[in-house]
Short mmCIF file of C-alpha atoms in Angstrom, two decimals:
data_model
loop_
_atom_site.label_atom_id
_atom_site.label_comp_id
_atom_site.label_asym_id
_atom_site.label_seq_id
_atom_site.Cartn_x
_atom_site.Cartn_y
_atom_site.Cartn_z
CA MET A 1373 -32.96 7.95 84.52
CA THR A 1374 -34.78 7.06 81.07
CA ASP A 1375 -33.44 4.34 79.37
CA TYR A 1376 -32.93 6.12 75.80
CA PHE A 1377 -30.91 4.44 73.23
CA TYR A 1378 -28.63 7.58 73.01
CA THR A 1379 -28.07 9.92 75.81
CA ALA A 1380 -27.23 13.71 75.78
CA ASN A 1381 -23.54 13.17 75.99
CA ASP A 1382 -23.61 11.32 72.48
CA ASN A 1383 -22.52 12.88 69.42
CA LEU A 1384 -25.46 14.09 67.33
CA SER A 1385 -23.46 13.03 64.25
CA ALA A 1386 -23.34 9.51 65.43
CA LEU A 1387 -27.52 9.48 66.10
CA VAL A 1388 -28.06 10.98 62.63
CA THR A 1389 -25.69 8.63 60.96
CA GLU A 1390 -27.35 5.45 62.21
CA HIS A 1391 -30.83 7.07 61.85
CA PRO A 1392 -30.88 9.44 58.76
CA GLU A 1393 -34.52 9.80 58.92
CA LEU A 1394 -33.93 12.15 62.01
CA LEU A 1395 -32.62 14.85 59.58
CA LEU A 1396 -36.57 15.95 59.31
CA THR A 1397 -36.79 16.03 62.97
CA LEU A 1398 -33.73 18.39 62.97
CA SER A 1399 -35.44 20.50 60.42
CA HIS A 1400 -38.65 20.65 62.51
CA PHE A 1401 -36.54 21.62 65.62
CA ASP A 1402 -34.97 24.27 63.47
CA MET A 1403 -31.75 22.82 64.06
CA PRO A 1404 -29.28 23.40 61.04
CA LEU A 1405 -26.79 20.97 59.74
CA GLY A 1406 -23.32 21.23 60.19
CA PHE A 1407 -23.17 20.25 63.91
CA GLY A 1408 -19.63 18.92 63.87
CA ASP A 1409 -18.81 16.80 66.60
CA LYS A 1410 -21.00 18.40 69.26
CA THR A 1411 -23.12 16.40 71.61
CA ILE A 1412 -26.68 16.20 71.42
CA ALA A 1413 -26.69 18.28 74.72
CA GLN A 1414 -24.60 21.12 72.97
CA VAL A 1415 -26.71 21.36 69.89
CA CYS A 1416 -29.97 21.26 71.94
CA HIS A 1417 -28.68 24.20 74.20
CA GLU A 1418 -27.78 26.49 71.37
CA HIS A 1419 -30.97 26.19 69.88
CA ASP A 1420 -33.03 26.45 73.14
CA VAL A 1421 -34.27 22.94 72.72
CA GLU A 1422 -34.61 20.43 76.11
CA PRO A 1423 -32.28 17.62 75.59
CA ASP A 1424 -34.40 15.30 77.26
CA PHE A 1425 -37.42 16.32 74.87
CA PHE A 1426 -35.30 15.78 72.03
CA LEU A 1427 -34.38 12.29 73.06
CA LEU A 1428 -38.13 11.48 73.54
CA ILE A 1429 -38.74 12.44 70.01
CA THR A 1430 -36.21 10.81 68.58
CA GLN A 1431 -36.98 7.75 70.65
CA VAL A 1432 -40.61 7.89 69.25
CA TYR A 1433 -39.55 8.49 65.77
CA CYS A 1434 -36.93 5.71 65.44
CA ASN A 1435 -38.86 2.87 67.22
CA ASP A 1436 -42.50 2.40 66.15
CA SER A 1437 -43.39 0.27 69.44
CA TYR A 1438 -42.00 2.69 71.97
CA VAL A 1439 -44.63 3.76 74.32
CA PRO A 1440 -43.36 6.42 76.79
CA ALA A 1441 -44.03 5.46 80.76
CA GLN A 1442 -46.19 8.02 82.56
CA ALA A 1443 -43.36 8.99 84.56
CA VAL A 1444 -41.22 10.08 81.35
CA ILE A 1445 -43.99 12.21 80.19
CA LYS A 1446 -44.24 13.86 83.60
CA SER A 1447 -40.57 14.24 84.18
CA THR A 1448 -39.85 15.36 80.50
CA PRO A 1449 -40.10 19.53 80.14
CA MET A 1450 -42.65 19.75 77.13
CA TYR A 1451 -42.21 23.54 76.16
CA ASN A 1452 -40.73 22.60 72.78
CA LEU A 1453 -43.59 20.27 71.97
CA VAL A 1454 -46.51 22.75 70.43
CA PRO A 1455 -43.55 24.95 68.33
CA TYR A 1456 -42.23 21.56 66.98
CA LEU A 1457 -45.52 20.16 66.09
CA VAL A 1458 -46.38 23.73 64.30
CA ARG A 1459 -43.13 23.74 62.76
CA SER A 1460 -43.94 20.02 61.33
CA HIS A 1461 -47.38 21.45 59.96
CA ASP A 1462 -45.58 24.22 58.18
CA TYR A 1463 -43.11 21.98 56.63
CA TYR A 1464 -45.73 19.53 55.32
CA LEU A 1465 -48.08 22.36 54.00
CA ASN A 1466 -45.72 24.70 52.81
CA ARG A 1467 -42.86 22.45 51.33
CA ARG A 1468 -43.66 18.76 50.87
CA LEU A 1469 -47.30 19.01 49.88
CA PRO A 1470 -46.60 21.88 47.19
CA HIS A 1471 -43.69 19.95 45.99
CA ILE A 1472 -45.76 16.64 45.31
CA LYS A 1473 -48.59 18.81 43.73
CA SER A 1474 -46.05 20.27 41.27
CA HIS A 1475 -44.71 16.78 40.28
CA LEU A 1476 -48.22 15.33 40.17
CA ALA A 1477 -49.39 18.48 37.63
CA LYS A 1478 -46.37 17.67 35.46
CA ILE A 1479 -47.82 13.71 35.38
CA ALA A 1480 -51.31 14.84 35.07
CA SER A 1481 -50.49 16.97 32.00
CA LEU A 1482 -49.27 14.03 30.16
CA LEU A 1483 -52.34 11.92 30.79
CA PRO A 1484 -55.75 12.22 29.01
CA LYS A 1485 -57.46 15.18 30.15
CA ARG A 1486 -60.22 13.47 32.35
CA ALA A 1487 -57.67 11.34 34.05
CA GLY A 1488 -55.18 13.92 34.59
CA ASN A 1489 -58.03 16.04 36.04
CA ALA A 1490 -59.40 13.18 38.40
CA ILE A 1491 -55.87 12.92 39.91
CA LYS A 1492 -55.55 16.68 40.50
CA GLN A 1493 -58.78 16.94 42.27
CA PHE A 1494 -57.98 13.80 44.52
CA PHE A 1495 -54.79 15.50 45.55
CA ASP A 1496 -56.52 18.88 45.85
CA ALA A 1497 -58.90 17.21 48.15
CA TYR A 1498 -56.51 15.45 50.26
CA VAL A 1499 -54.51 19.07 50.87
CA GLY A 1500 -57.74 20.36 51.89
CA GLU A 1501 -58.24 17.56 54.51
CA VAL A 1502 -54.77 17.92 55.74
CA GLU A 1503 -55.41 21.84 56.04
CA ALA A 1504 -58.36 21.11 58.16
CA HIS A 1505 -56.74 18.47 60.41
CA PHE A 1506 -53.82 20.90 61.13
CA ALA A 1507 -56.01 23.83 61.77
CA HIS A 1508 -58.01 22.23 64.04
CA GLU A 1509 -54.99 21.41 66.22
CA GLU A 1510 -53.71 24.60 65.77
CA THR A 1511 -57.04 26.37 66.93
CA THR A 1512 -58.51 23.81 69.34
CA VAL A 1513 -55.88 21.42 70.76
CA TYR A 1514 -52.90 23.93 71.19
CA PRO A 1515 -55.02 26.89 72.63
CA HIS A 1516 -56.08 24.03 75.31
CA ILE A 1517 -52.82 23.38 76.35
CA THR A 1518 -52.00 26.90 77.13
CA ARG A 1519 -55.35 27.27 78.82
CA LEU A 1520 -54.45 24.51 81.04
CA LEU A 1521 -50.67 25.70 81.57
CA THR A 1522 -51.95 28.82 82.79
CA HIS A 1523 -54.69 27.65 85.01
CA GLN A 1524 -57.87 29.27 82.99
CA HIS A 1525 -61.05 28.12 83.69
CA GLY A 1526 -64.14 27.59 81.49
CA ASP A 1527 -62.42 25.19 79.33
CA ASP A 1528 -64.82 22.32 78.33
CA TYR A 1529 -62.80 20.69 75.81
CA MET A 1530 -60.98 17.54 76.57
CA ILE A 1531 -58.26 15.88 74.62
CA ASN A 1532 -60.07 12.59 74.36
CA ASP A 1533 -62.23 14.13 71.99
CA TYR A 1534 -59.53 14.80 69.81
CA LEU A 1535 -57.56 11.38 70.10
CA ALA A 1536 -60.76 9.70 69.28
CA HIS A 1537 -61.00 11.54 66.04
CA HIS A 1538 -57.56 11.52 65.27
CA ASP A 1539 -57.76 10.35 61.70
CA ASN A 1540 -55.33 8.91 59.54
CA LEU A 1541 -53.98 11.04 56.94
CA GLU A 1542 -51.76 8.33 55.32
CA ASP A 1543 -54.62 6.18 53.82
CA LYS A 1544 -55.18 8.59 50.96
CA LEU A 1545 -51.62 8.85 50.28
CA SER A 1546 -51.12 5.26 50.01
CA ASP A 1547 -54.52 5.36 47.66
CA LEU A 1548 -52.35 7.70 45.58
CA VAL A 1549 -49.46 5.61 45.27
CA GLN A 1550 -51.76 2.64 44.23
CA ILE A 1551 -53.57 4.53 41.71
CA ILE A 1552 -50.30 6.02 40.09
CA PHE A 1553 -47.98 2.61 39.82
CA LYS A 1554 -51.06 0.09 39.33
CA TYR A 1555 -53.67 2.40 37.20
CA LEU A 1556 -52.32 5.15 35.51
CA PRO A 1557 -52.85 4.59 31.65
CA THR A 1558 -49.51 5.38 30.50
CA GLY A 1559 -45.73 4.62 30.18
CA GLU A 1560 -43.91 7.66 29.24
CA THR A 1561 -44.30 9.24 32.62
CA ASP A 1562 -42.31 6.45 34.49
CA ASP A 1563 -39.57 8.61 35.69
CA ASP A 1564 -41.51 11.33 37.18
CA ALA A 1565 -44.01 8.77 38.65
CA ILE A 1566 -41.20 7.03 40.31
CA ASP A 1567 -39.63 10.15 41.70
CA MET A 1568 -43.04 11.35 42.79
CA ILE A 1569 -44.00 7.87 44.70
CA PHE A 1570 -40.85 8.08 46.56
CA ASP A 1571 -41.84 11.74 47.61
CA ILE A 1572 -45.03 10.25 48.59
CA LEU A 1573 -43.83 7.56 50.37
CA GLN A 1574 -41.28 9.50 52.37
CA LEU A 1575 -43.96 11.97 53.15
CA SER A 1576 -46.28 9.17 54.22
CA ARG A 1577 -43.79 7.68 56.74
CA ASP A 1578 -43.17 11.28 58.25
CA LEU A 1579 -46.79 11.83 58.60
CA ARG A 1580 -47.14 8.45 60.47
CA LYS A 1581 -44.41 9.47 62.66
CA HIS A 1582 -46.11 12.76 63.35
CA SER A 1583 -49.19 11.04 64.38
CA LEU A 1584 -47.49 8.70 66.81
CA ILE A 1585 -45.61 11.71 68.48
CA GLU A 1586 -49.37 12.93 68.66
CA ASP A 1587 -50.90 9.71 70.08
CA LYS A 1588 -47.89 8.78 72.52
CA ILE A 1589 -46.55 12.07 73.42
CA LEU A 1590 -49.10 14.84 73.29
CA GLY A 1591 -52.33 12.96 74.35
CA PRO A 1592 -50.78 11.47 77.43
CA TYR A 1593 -49.34 15.24 78.46
CA VAL A 1594 -52.72 16.90 77.91
CA LYS A 1595 -54.24 14.00 79.75
CA LEU A 1596 -51.76 14.69 82.80
CA LEU A 1597 -52.39 18.15 82.57
CA GLU A 1598 -56.28 18.06 82.53
CA LYS A 1599 -55.79 15.49 85.71
CA GLN A 1600 -53.89 18.19 87.49
CA HIS A 1601 -56.43 20.86 86.44
CA THR A 1602 -59.26 19.03 87.88
CA ALA A 1603 -57.31 18.22 90.95
CA ARG A 1604 -56.64 21.96 91.74
CA MET B 1038 -75.30 -25.47 34.03
CA LYS B 1039 -75.15 -26.09 37.69
CA ARG B 1040 -71.79 -24.70 39.14
CA LYS B 1041 -69.95 -27.39 41.21
CA VAL B 1042 -68.40 -26.20 44.72
CA LEU B 1043 -66.10 -28.03 46.60
CA ILE B 1044 -65.60 -27.09 50.23
CA VAL B 1045 -62.20 -27.68 52.31
CA GLU B 1046 -62.59 -26.94 55.78
CA PRO B 1047 -61.80 -28.98 59.12
CA SER B 1048 -64.88 -27.96 61.36
CA GLU B 1049 -67.93 -30.11 60.43
CA VAL B 1050 -70.11 -27.38 62.01
CA ILE B 1051 -69.11 -24.65 59.76
CA VAL B 1052 -69.16 -26.82 56.60
CA GLU B 1053 -72.88 -27.65 57.29
CA GLY B 1054 -73.61 -24.11 57.81
CA LEU B 1055 -71.85 -23.19 54.57
CA LYS B 1056 -73.93 -26.04 52.78
CA VAL B 1057 -77.26 -24.45 54.13
CA ALA B 1058 -76.06 -20.79 53.02
CA LEU B 1059 -75.36 -22.12 49.62
CA GLN B 1060 -78.48 -24.05 49.02
CA HIS B 1061 -79.32 -22.55 45.49
CA ALA B 1062 -80.67 -23.83 42.06
CA ASP B 1063 -77.37 -22.99 40.38
CA LEU B 1064 -74.83 -24.50 42.95
CA ARG B 1065 -74.29 -28.07 43.36
CA ILE B 1066 -72.47 -28.83 46.54
CA LEU B 1067 -69.66 -31.64 46.02
CA GLU B 1068 -68.81 -34.03 49.21
CA PRO B 1069 -66.75 -31.71 51.53
CA GLU B 1070 -63.04 -32.42 52.27
CA THR B 1071 -61.92 -31.96 56.00
CA SER B 1072 -57.82 -31.79 54.80
CA VAL B 1073 -55.77 -30.77 51.74
CA GLU B 1074 -54.77 -34.50 51.68
CA ASN B 1075 -56.72 -35.53 48.41
CA LEU B 1076 -57.40 -32.17 47.23
CA GLY B 1077 -55.37 -32.52 44.01
CA VAL B 1078 -57.29 -35.79 43.02
CA ARG B 1079 -60.49 -34.27 43.94
CA LEU B 1080 -60.15 -31.10 41.94
CA ASP B 1081 -59.04 -33.05 38.76
CA LEU B 1082 -61.63 -35.81 39.50
CA HIS B 1083 -64.53 -33.76 40.22
CA LYS B 1084 -63.63 -30.63 38.49
CA PRO B 1085 -65.26 -27.93 40.75
CA ASP B 1086 -66.01 -24.58 39.36
CA ILE B 1087 -65.48 -23.00 42.67
CA LEU B 1088 -63.15 -24.05 45.66
CA ILE B 1089 -64.07 -22.72 49.29
CA ILE B 1090 -60.92 -23.26 51.45
CA ASN B 1091 -59.85 -22.16 54.68
CA PRO B 1092 -56.45 -20.65 54.08
CA THR B 1093 -54.90 -21.68 57.08
CA LEU B 1094 -55.01 -25.37 55.40
CA ASN B 1095 -53.59 -23.91 52.10
CA ASP B 1096 -53.02 -20.30 50.69
CA ASN B 1097 -51.18 -21.18 47.57
CA VAL B 1098 -53.92 -20.29 45.12
CA THR B 1099 -51.79 -20.52 42.04
CA GLU B 1100 -50.89 -23.98 43.04
CA MET B 1101 -54.45 -25.00 43.36
CA ARG B 1102 -55.71 -23.24 40.29
CA ASN B 1103 -52.91 -24.57 38.46
CA GLY B 1104 -54.47 -23.88 34.71
CA ARG B 1105 -57.85 -25.12 35.81
CA ASN B 1106 -60.77 -23.07 35.53
CA LEU B 1107 -61.53 -22.49 39.02
CA ALA B 1108 -62.49 -19.58 41.25
CA VAL B 1109 -60.85 -19.88 44.61
CA VAL B 1110 -62.36 -18.53 47.61
CA ALA B 1111 -60.84 -18.21 51.13
CA LEU B 1112 -63.09 -19.30 54.02
CA VAL B 1113 -62.00 -16.92 57.24
CA TYR B 1114 -63.20 -16.88 60.68
CA GLN B 1115 -60.19 -15.44 62.59
CA TYR B 1116 -57.60 -12.82 61.69
CA ILE B 1117 -55.68 -13.42 58.61
CA LYS B 1118 -52.90 -11.57 57.26
CA GLN B 1119 -54.10 -9.88 54.27
CA SER B 1120 -50.95 -10.63 52.22
CA ARG B 1121 -52.00 -14.14 52.32
CA LEU B 1122 -55.38 -13.52 51.06
CA ARG B 1123 -54.20 -11.47 48.34
CA HIS B 1124 -54.28 -14.27 45.66
CA PHE B 1125 -57.91 -15.44 46.42
CA ASP B 1126 -60.78 -14.63 44.10
CA ALA B 1127 -62.72 -13.44 47.04
CA VAL B 1128 -62.96 -13.98 50.89
CA VAL B 1129 -66.01 -15.17 52.63
CA ASP B 1130 -66.00 -14.34 56.32
CA ILE B 1131 -68.33 -16.82 58.37
CA ARG B 1132 -69.60 -13.57 60.18
CA ASP B 1133 -71.15 -12.42 56.77
CA SER B 1134 -74.93 -13.25 56.51
CA SER B 1135 -75.89 -16.17 54.52
CA SER B 1136 -77.47 -13.94 51.67
CA SER B 1137 -74.27 -12.19 51.46
CA ILE B 1138 -72.20 -15.33 51.22
CA LEU B 1139 -74.40 -16.98 48.72
CA GLN B 1140 -74.59 -13.67 46.41
CA MET B 1141 -70.77 -13.47 46.61
CA VAL B 1142 -70.46 -17.25 45.44
CA LEU B 1143 -73.01 -16.84 42.87
CA ASP B 1144 -71.17 -13.74 41.35
CA LEU B 1145 -68.24 -15.94 41.16
CA SER B 1146 -69.83 -18.44 39.22
CA THR B 1147 -70.95 -16.21 36.52
CA LYS B 1148 -67.44 -14.86 36.12
CA SER B 1149 -65.75 -18.38 35.74
CA SER B 1150 -68.28 -19.15 33.25
CA SER B 1151 -67.33 -16.54 31.17
CA GLY B 1152 -63.98 -18.35 30.72
CA ASP B 1153 -61.38 -15.54 31.07
CA ASN B 1154 -60.52 -15.55 34.89
CA ALA B 1155 -56.65 -15.63 34.02
CA MET B 1156 -56.53 -12.32 35.76
CA SER B 1157 -59.24 -13.00 38.08
CA ASN B 1158 -57.59 -12.20 41.47
CA HIS B 1159 -57.18 -8.32 40.27
CA GLU B 1160 -60.44 -8.02 38.38
CA LEU B 1161 -63.55 -6.88 39.90
CA THR B 1162 -66.80 -9.20 39.59
CA ARG B 1163 -69.74 -7.80 37.78
CA ARG B 1164 -71.20 -7.37 40.95
CA GLU B 1165 -68.25 -5.60 42.54
CA THR B 1166 -68.00 -3.34 39.54
CA ALA B 1167 -71.76 -2.23 40.32
CA VAL B 1168 -71.16 -1.57 43.85
CA LEU B 1169 -67.88 0.27 42.81
CA VAL B 1170 -69.69 2.63 40.41
CA GLU B 1171 -72.34 3.44 43.07
CA VAL B 1172 -69.52 4.14 45.66
CA ALA B 1173 -67.88 6.51 43.41
CA LYS B 1174 -71.18 8.51 42.98
CA GLY B 1175 -70.96 8.89 46.71
CA LEU B 1176 -73.84 6.55 47.74
CA SER B 1177 -74.06 5.46 51.22
CA ASN B 1178 -73.90 1.39 51.72
CA LYS B 1179 -77.89 1.68 52.66
CA GLU B 1180 -78.50 3.60 49.24
CA ILE B 1181 -76.38 1.29 47.21
CA ALA B 1182 -78.04 -1.74 48.97
CA SER B 1183 -81.59 -0.48 47.98
CA ARG B 1184 -80.60 0.51 44.42
CA LEU B 1185 -78.91 -2.95 43.75
CA ASN B 1186 -81.81 -4.84 45.51
CA VAL B 1187 -79.16 -6.49 47.99
CA SER B 1188 -78.89 -6.35 51.70
CA VAL B 1189 -76.32 -3.87 53.17
CA PHE B 1190 -74.27 -6.70 54.51
CA THR B 1191 -73.60 -7.97 50.91
CA VAL B 1192 -72.69 -4.25 50.01
CA THR B 1193 -70.18 -4.17 52.90
CA THR B 1194 -68.72 -7.49 51.70
CA HIS B 1195 -68.34 -6.34 48.10
CA ARG B 1196 -66.62 -3.34 49.51
CA LYS B 1197 -64.29 -5.05 51.53
CA ASN B 1198 -63.38 -7.23 48.33
CA ILE B 1199 -62.91 -4.12 46.16
CA VAL B 1200 -60.80 -2.50 48.52
CA ARG B 1201 -58.70 -5.72 48.85
CA LYS B 1202 -58.45 -6.25 45.27
CA THR B 1203 -57.74 -2.69 44.20
CA GLY B 1204 -55.51 -1.74 47.22
CA ILE B 1205 -57.36 1.75 47.58
CA LYS B 1206 -59.27 2.54 50.66
CA SER B 1207 -60.93 6.11 50.35
CA VAL B 1208 -63.90 6.68 48.36
CA ALA B 1209 -62.15 9.51 46.78
CA GLY B 1210 -59.57 6.99 45.81
CA LEU B 1211 -61.94 4.88 44.40
CA THR B 1212 -63.64 7.28 42.18
CA VAL B 1213 -60.35 7.98 40.64
CA TYR B 1214 -60.19 4.46 39.92
CA ALA B 1215 -63.43 4.46 38.43
CA LEU B 1216 -62.91 7.23 36.24
CA LEU B 1217 -59.54 6.17 35.22
CA ASN B 1218 -61.12 2.87 34.22
CA ASN B 1219 -63.91 4.53 32.56
CA LEU B 1220 -66.60 2.96 34.66
CA ILE B 1221 -68.16 6.51 35.42
CA ASP B 1222 -68.55 9.92 33.62
CA GLU B 1223 -67.08 13.11 35.40
CA GLU B 1224 -70.40 14.50 35.54
CA VAL B 1225 -71.74 11.96 37.86
CA VAL B 1226 -69.01 12.70 40.48
CA ILE B 1227 -70.47 15.02 43.20
#
């Protein structure tokens, strides 16, 4: 059927060995490590994940230029999509961002007060934006999907509104990296700063993949549902 | 003293247009070159203060500057990778208004006359710094234009150059940059 780079009968460990960045995806699927030599299909079934959906996500995650055909979007069961996105949000908000924040607080405490405060405020404002972005998706976009799936009427919202205003969450992280390694008035904080830059770059990469999943899977999928809904 | 400007660009139409845009009492436009063939000789012979060059001809700014007190400006009219423009002191886009192109070149000349442009590819010009300060205060392009008495186009061009030089895209990030460099006080930030 679909020409994925791995199939459901391949070992999950082979896939993750080749693409270690997928470890995060596994955690967003709530699949623990220690999967031995089980195939992708086996691990998926154990955790109530649709193997085709899992492969679709990994394909988008590992290959930036991959755009799923409409037939693929149509034929792939999507019941894991919203839970997957919600769990990713939770991971960013409750794990990664607090982790970076505590790193940043440590660095800021070694800086002149004014510089330290400026950086902390910048980061807090950024976290606020990320929260608002995710909250909009969870309170507006995802309920819209539920309404479409349960054929409820009276929903004026269209996914195009969302896609048109889908802002980029990585720009400010890249600004923070630039500020830290180019303009921080210090020398003593180097080790911490380098650790933190790696953390930020990693988060930034993962957020970009997250947007790709929203643009290439969520967007087309909801458009399809809207079309079916109008046709009824 | 008048600043000497050398334009290196294959298109005659663009050269002529640029010459009109750069008519100013403080600038003297040297006989333009259409290729880089004689560039080294011209730079040594006529000692221009400002070189405006199409980066598709040559983007090796270090080689062109080569110890000379020379501001090098990229002249672009198509998509050029940002990494190729990184070392230029400024970027002029032919779609910018004539007045903003002139303003940018005049800003450069005040800087190269101050003599210390060893780090010029990273440093902001005086005018760019002024724009940055207003950006950090949260003013819009329109408000900045009227405060500094320049066109909105000029402000956008400066902003593009600020982003290119600092690598910082967001207003919040630029505000932090301005604070770290003591360009503004915390009280002015809203």
